[in-house]
Tab-separated table of C-alpha atoms in Angstrom:
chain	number	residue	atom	x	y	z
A	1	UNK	CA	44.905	-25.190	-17.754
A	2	UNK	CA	45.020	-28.600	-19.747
A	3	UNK	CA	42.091	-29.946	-21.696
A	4	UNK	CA	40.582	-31.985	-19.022
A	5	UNK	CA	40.345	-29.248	-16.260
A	6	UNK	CA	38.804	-26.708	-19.299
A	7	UNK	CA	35.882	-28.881	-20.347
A	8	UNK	CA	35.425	-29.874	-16.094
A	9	UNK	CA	35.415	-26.141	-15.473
A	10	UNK	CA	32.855	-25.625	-18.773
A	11	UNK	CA	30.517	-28.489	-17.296
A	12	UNK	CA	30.304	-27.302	-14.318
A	13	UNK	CA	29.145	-23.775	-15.585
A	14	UNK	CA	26.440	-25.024	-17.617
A	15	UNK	CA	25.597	-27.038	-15.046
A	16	UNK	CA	25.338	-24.459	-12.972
A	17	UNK	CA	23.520	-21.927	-15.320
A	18	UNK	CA	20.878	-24.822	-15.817
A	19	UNK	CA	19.882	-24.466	-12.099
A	20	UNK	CA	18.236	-21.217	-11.712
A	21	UNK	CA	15.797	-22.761	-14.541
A	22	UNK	CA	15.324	-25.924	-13.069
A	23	UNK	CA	14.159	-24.234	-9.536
A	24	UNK	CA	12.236	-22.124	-10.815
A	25	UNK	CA	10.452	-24.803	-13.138
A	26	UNK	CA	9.762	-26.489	-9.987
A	27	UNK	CA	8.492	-23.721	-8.141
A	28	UNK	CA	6.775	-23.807	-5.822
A	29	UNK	CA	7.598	-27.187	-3.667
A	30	UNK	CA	6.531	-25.606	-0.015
A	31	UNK	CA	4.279	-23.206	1.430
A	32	UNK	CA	4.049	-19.048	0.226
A	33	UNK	CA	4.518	-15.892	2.669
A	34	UNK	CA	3.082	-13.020	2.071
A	35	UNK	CA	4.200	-10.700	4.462
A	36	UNK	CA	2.033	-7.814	5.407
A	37	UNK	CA	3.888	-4.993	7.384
A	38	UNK	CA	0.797	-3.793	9.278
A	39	UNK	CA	-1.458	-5.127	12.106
A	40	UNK	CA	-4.052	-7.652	11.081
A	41	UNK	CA	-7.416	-5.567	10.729
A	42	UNK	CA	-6.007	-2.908	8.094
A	43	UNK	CA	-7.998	-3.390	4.311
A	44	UNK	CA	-4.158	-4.554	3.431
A	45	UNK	CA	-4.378	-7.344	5.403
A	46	UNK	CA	-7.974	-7.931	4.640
A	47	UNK	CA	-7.152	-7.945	0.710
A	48	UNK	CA	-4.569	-10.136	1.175
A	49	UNK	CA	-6.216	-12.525	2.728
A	50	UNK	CA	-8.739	-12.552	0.768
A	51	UNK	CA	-6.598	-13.865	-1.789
A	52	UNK	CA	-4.866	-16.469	-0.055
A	53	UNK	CA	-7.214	-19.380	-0.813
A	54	UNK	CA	-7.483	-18.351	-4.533
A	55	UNK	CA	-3.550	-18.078	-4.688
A	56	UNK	CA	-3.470	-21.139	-2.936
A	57	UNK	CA	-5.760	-23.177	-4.927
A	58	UNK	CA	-3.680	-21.963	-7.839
A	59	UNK	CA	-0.272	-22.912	-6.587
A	60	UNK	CA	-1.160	-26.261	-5.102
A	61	UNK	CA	0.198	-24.405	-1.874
A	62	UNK	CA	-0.935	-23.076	1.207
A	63	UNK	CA	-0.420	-19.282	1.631
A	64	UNK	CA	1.001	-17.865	4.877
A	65	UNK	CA	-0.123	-14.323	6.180
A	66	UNK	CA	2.650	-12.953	8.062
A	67	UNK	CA	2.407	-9.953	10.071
A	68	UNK	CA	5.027	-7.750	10.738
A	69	UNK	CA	3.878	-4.281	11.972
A	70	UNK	CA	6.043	-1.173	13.037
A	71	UNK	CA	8.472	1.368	11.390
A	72	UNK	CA	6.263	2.629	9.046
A	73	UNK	CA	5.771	-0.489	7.719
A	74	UNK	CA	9.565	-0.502	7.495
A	75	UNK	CA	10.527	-3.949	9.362
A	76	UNK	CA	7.900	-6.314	7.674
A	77	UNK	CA	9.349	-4.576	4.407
A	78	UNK	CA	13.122	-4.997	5.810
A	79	UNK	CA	12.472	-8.674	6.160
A	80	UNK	CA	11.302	-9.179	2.719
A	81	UNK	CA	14.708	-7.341	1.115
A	82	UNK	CA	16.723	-9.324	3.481
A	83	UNK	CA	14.529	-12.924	2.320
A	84	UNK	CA	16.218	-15.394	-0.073
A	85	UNK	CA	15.387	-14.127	-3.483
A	86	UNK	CA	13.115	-17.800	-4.690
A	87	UNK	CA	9.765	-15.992	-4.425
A	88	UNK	CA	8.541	-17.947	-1.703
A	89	UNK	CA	8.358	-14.343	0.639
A	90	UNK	CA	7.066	-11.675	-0.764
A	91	UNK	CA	5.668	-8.290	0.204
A	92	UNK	CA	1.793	-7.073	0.662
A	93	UNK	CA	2.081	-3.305	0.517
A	94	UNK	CA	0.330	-0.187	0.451
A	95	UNK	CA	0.928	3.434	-0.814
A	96	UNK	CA	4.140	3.504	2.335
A	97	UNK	CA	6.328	1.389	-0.164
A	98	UNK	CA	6.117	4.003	-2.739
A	99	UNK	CA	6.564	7.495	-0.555
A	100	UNK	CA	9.046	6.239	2.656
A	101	UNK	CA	12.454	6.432	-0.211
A	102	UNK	CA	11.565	10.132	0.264
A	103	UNK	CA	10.440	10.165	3.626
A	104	UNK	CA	12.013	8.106	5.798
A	105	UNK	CA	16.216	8.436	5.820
A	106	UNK	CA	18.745	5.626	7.021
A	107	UNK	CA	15.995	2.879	5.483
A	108	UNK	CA	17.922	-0.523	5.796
A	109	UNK	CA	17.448	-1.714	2.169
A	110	UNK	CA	16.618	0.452	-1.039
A	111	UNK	CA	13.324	0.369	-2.690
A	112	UNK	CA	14.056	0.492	-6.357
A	113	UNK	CA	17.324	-1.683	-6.048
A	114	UNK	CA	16.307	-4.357	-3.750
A	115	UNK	CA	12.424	-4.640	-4.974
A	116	UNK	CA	10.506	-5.440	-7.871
A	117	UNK	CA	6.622	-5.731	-8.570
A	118	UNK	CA	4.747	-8.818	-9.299
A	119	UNK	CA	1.952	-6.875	-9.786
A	120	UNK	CA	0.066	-4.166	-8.659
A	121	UNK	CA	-3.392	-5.845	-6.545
A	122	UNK	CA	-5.780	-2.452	-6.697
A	123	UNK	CA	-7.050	0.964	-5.480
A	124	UNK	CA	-9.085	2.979	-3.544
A	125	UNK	CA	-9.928	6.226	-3.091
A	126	UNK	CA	-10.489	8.073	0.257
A	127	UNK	CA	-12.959	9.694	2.160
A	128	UNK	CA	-12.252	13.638	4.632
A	129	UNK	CA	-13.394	11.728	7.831
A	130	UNK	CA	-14.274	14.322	11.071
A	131	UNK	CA	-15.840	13.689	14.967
A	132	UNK	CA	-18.949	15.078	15.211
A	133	UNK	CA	-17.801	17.482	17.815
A	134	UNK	CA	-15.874	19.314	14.829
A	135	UNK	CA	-18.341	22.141	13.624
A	136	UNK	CA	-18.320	22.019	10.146
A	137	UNK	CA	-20.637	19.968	7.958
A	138	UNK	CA	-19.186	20.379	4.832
A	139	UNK	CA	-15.780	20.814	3.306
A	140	UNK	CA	-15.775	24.670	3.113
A	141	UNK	CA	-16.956	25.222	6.809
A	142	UNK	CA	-13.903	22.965	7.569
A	143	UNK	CA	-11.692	24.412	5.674
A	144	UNK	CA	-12.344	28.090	7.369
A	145	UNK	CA	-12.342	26.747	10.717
A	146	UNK	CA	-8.906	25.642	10.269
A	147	UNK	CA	-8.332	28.815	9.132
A	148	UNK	CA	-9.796	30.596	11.705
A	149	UNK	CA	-7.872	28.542	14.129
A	150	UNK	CA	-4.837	27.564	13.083
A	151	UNK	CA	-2.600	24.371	14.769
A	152	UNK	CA	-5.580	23.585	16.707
A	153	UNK	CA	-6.988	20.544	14.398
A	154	UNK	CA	-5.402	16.965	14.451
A	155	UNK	CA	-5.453	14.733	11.382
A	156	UNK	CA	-4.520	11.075	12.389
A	157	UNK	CA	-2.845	8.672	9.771
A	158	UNK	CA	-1.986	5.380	9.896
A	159	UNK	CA	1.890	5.741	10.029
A	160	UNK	CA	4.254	7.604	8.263
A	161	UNK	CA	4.432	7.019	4.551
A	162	UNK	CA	0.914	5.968	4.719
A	163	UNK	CA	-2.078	7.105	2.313
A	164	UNK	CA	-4.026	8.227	5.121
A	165	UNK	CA	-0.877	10.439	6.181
A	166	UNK	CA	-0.346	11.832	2.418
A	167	UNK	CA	-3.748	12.727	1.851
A	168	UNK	CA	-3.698	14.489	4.755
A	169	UNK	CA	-0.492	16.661	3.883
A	170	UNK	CA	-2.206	17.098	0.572
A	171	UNK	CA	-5.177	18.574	1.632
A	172	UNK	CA	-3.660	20.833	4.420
A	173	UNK	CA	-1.266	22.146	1.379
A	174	UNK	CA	-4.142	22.236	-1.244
A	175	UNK	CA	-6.409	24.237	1.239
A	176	UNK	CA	-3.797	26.403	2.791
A	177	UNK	CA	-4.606	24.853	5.784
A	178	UNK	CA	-2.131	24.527	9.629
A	179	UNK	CA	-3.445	21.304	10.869
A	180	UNK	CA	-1.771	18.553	13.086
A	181	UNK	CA	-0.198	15.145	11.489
A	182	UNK	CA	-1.102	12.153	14.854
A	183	UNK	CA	0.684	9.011	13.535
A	184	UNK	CA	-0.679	5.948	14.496
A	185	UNK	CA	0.723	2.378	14.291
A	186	UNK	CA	-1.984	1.137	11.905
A	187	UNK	CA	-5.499	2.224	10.442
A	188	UNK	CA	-7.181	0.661	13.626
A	189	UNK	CA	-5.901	2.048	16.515
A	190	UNK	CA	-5.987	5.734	13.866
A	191	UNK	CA	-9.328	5.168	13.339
A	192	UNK	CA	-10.156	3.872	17.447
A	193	UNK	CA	-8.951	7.643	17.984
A	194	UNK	CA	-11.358	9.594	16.023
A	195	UNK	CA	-13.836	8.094	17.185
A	196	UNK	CA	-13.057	8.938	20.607
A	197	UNK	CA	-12.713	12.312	19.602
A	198	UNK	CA	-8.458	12.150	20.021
A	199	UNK	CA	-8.126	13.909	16.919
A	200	UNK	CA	-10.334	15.576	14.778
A	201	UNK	CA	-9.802	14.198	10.816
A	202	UNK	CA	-8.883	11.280	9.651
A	203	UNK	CA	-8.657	10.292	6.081
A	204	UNK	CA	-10.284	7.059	6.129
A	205	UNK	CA	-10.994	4.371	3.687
A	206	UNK	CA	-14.551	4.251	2.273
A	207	UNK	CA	-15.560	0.682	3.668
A	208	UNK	CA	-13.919	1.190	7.424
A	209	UNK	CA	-15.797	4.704	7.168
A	210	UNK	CA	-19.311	4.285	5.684
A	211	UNK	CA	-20.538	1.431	8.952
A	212	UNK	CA	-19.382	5.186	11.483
A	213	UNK	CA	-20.774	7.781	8.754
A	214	UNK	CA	-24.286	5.678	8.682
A	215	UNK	CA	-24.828	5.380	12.364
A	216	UNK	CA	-23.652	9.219	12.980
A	217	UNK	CA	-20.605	8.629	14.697
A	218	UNK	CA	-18.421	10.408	11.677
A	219	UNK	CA	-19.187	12.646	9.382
A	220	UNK	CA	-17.904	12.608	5.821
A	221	UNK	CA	-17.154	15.938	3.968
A	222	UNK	CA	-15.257	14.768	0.853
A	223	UNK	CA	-13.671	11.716	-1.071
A	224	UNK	CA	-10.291	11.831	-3.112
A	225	UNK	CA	-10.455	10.405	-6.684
A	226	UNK	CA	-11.946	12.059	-9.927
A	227	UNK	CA	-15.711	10.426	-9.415
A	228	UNK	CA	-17.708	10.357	-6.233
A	229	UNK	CA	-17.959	6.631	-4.700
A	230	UNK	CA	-20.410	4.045	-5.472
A	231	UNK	CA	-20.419	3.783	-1.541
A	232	UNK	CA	-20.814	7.228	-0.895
A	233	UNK	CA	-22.886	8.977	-3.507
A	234	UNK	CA	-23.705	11.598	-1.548
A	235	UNK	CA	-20.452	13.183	-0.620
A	236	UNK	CA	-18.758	15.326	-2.779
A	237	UNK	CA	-15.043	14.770	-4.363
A	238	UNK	CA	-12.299	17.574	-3.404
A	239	UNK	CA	-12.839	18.112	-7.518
A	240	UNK	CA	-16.177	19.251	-6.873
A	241	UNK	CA	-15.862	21.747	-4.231
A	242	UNK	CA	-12.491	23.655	-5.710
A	243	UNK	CA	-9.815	22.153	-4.175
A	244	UNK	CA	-7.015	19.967	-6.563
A	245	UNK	CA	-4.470	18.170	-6.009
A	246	UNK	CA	-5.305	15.630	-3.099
A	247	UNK	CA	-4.758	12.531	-5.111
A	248	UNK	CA	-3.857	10.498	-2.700
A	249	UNK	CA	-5.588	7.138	-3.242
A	250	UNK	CA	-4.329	4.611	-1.821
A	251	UNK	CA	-2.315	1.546	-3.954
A	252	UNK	CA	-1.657	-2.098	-3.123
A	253	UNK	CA	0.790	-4.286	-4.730
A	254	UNK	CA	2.640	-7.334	-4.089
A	255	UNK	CA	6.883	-7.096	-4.122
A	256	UNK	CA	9.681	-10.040	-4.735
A	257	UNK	CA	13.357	-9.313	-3.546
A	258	UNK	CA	14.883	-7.978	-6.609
A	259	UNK	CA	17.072	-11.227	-7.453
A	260	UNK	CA	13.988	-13.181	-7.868
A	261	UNK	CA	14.344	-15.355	-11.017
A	262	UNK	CA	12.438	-14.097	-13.701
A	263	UNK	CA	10.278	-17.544	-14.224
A	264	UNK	CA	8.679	-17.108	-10.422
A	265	UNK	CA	8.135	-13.747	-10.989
A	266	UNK	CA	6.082	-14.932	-13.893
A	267	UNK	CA	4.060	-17.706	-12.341
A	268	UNK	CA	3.484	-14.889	-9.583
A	269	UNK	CA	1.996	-12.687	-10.986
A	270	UNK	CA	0.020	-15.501	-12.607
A	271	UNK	CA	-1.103	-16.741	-9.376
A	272	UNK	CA	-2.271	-13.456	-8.205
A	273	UNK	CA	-3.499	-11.544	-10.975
A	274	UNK	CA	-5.755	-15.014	-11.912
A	275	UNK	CA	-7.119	-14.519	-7.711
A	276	UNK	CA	-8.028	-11.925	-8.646
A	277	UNK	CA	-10.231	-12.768	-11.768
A	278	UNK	CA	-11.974	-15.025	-8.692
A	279	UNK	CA	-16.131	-13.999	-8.743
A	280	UNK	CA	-16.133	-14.221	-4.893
A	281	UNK	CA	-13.249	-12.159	-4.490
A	282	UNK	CA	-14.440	-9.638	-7.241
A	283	UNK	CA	-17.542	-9.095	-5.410
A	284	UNK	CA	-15.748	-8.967	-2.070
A	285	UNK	CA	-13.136	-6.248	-2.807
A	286	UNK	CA	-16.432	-4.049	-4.886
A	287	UNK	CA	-18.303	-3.865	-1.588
A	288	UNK	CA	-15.170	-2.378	0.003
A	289	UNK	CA	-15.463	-0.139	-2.719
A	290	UNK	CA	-11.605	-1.277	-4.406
A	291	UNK	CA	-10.689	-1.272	-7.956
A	292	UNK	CA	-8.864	-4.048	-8.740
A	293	UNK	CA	-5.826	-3.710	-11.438
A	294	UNK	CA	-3.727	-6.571	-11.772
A	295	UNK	CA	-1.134	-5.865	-14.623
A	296	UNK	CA	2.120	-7.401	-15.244
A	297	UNK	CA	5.361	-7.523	-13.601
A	298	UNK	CA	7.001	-5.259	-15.606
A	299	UNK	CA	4.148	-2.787	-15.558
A	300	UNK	CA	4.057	-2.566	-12.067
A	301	UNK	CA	7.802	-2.477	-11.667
A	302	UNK	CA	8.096	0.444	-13.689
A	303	UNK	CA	4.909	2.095	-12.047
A	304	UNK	CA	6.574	1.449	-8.082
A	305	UNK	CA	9.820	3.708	-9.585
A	306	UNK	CA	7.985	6.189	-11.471
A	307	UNK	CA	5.355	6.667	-7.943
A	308	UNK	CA	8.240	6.791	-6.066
A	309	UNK	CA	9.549	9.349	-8.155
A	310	UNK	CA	6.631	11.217	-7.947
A	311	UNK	CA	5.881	11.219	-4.235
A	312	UNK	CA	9.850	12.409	-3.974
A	313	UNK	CA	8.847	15.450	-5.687
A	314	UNK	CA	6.178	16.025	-3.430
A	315	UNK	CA	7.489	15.581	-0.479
A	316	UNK	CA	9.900	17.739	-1.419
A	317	UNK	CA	7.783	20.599	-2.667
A	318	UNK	CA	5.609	20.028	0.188
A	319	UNK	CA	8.360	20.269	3.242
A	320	UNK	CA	7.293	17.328	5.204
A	321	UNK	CA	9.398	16.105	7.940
A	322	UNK	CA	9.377	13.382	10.372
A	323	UNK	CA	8.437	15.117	13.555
């Protein structure tokens, strides 16, 4: 190669490792998505839309809501990993992202390859929902009915992968309980079944539960979580009454493709940990009884693969299958 050709070949590699900055410095020029892979109705698509307009306000850009239910939350979460890497699609999930590497096989992209946090939104815990045809009013008298008759009590989830699915493997497991995993596609139509009396249990979120638990149509026996809820000072946690190890509160974060340049990650997780430092929002999110987090990219990057991790390990220990 002569002199000329070397220093056109050298320009146009610093020309071209000056782009990824420049975009990014620009970011962003057009509208976000936030893609939630759930029905709208579901407290993830209720958080994240509650933090549109404060995301919005703070990137000078309107915020998109897309909804892309089904799989197990698997295709909205597909269609992220398979997005253009420039952080203007990213990914509203819930507890699913972190247990489905262990759950689900043949997944069409790989969590902790193809995905990394911008940061990790909140938590919740959740409350033992039952029908009032169930004849047990408290977590013991539930417990030894299902004991008494075993395979004969349905818990319903919101999907596979879900927190309202893992709870419910926890507690059969932590009780020494045989009852019945219903999937449903999404909290709602879960939820629409217990109170129709379709299934028995249902491990519900506080919020969605406490308007049903008030007017008598459910009755709750127990919340997950170390402290009882501010919405639900009367019932007792699984602590309380004996039984460890159902810790399954439920998580939401927002995900970027992995190739996502590391300046949008960083004006990210600007935009939606400062949303979340919005007073309306704040108050918002405490009357549905969340606990918001917000830490950094790199915190919640290395928290998705050490959950995952964990939630491998117990769905491994645990035996749960697809059926």
């Amino acid at each position: 190669m002569n002199i000329r050709r070397m220093l056109v070949a050298l320009l146009a590699l610093s020309t071209a490792g000056a782009a990824a900055p420049a975009l990014a410095d620009s970011f962003p020029e057009r509208p976000l998505r936030v893609v939630v892979p759930y029905p709208a109705g579901g407290t993830t698509d209720v958080l994240i839309r509650m933090l549109q307009k404060p995301v919005a306000d703070a990137a000078r850009q309107s915020v998109v809501v897309d909804n892309r239910p089904g799989g197990a939350s698997v295709i909205g979460t597909s269609h992220v990993a398979q997005s253009a890497p420039d952080g203007y699609t990213v990914l509203g999930g819930d507890l699913s992202m972190l247990v489905n590497p262990s759950l689900l096989k043949d997944m069409p992209y790989d969590t902790v390859r193809d995905f990394r946090g911008v940061t990790m939104l909140a938590r919740a815990p959740l409350v033992l929902l039952v029908h009032p045809s169930v004849p047990a009013d408290n977590l013991e008298e539930l417990i030894a009915l299902a004991k008494a008759k075993p395979g004969t009590l349905n818990f319903a989830s919101g999907g596979y992968g879900t927190s309202t699915h893992m709870a419910g493997e926890m507690f059969r497991r932590a009780a020494g309980i045989d009852i019945v995993h219903v999937p449903y596609q999404g909290v709602a139509p879960a939820m629409a079944a217990l109170l129709g009396g379709q299934v028995q249990i249902y491990f519900g979120g506080t919020t969605t539960g406490l308007p049903h638990i008030q007017s008598g149509r459910l009755r709750a026996l127990a919340v997950t979580g170390d402290a009882a809820s501010p919405l639900l000072p009367q019932v007792p946690t699984f602590v309380s009454r004996g039984i460890q190890g159902v810790n399954a509160d439920t998580y939401w974060g927002i995900y970027a493709p992995a190739k996502t340049p590391d300046r949008v990650i960083e004006q990210l997780n600007a935009y939606f940990t400062g949303a979340l430092q919005d007073p309306a929002l704040q108050q918002r999110t405490k009357d549905l009884g969340l606990t918001l987090i917000g830490n950094s990219a790199e915190a919640h990057t290395a928290q998705m693969r050490e959950m995952i991790g964990d939630w491998g390990k117990f769905v491994k220990e645990a035996d749960i299958r697809l059926e």
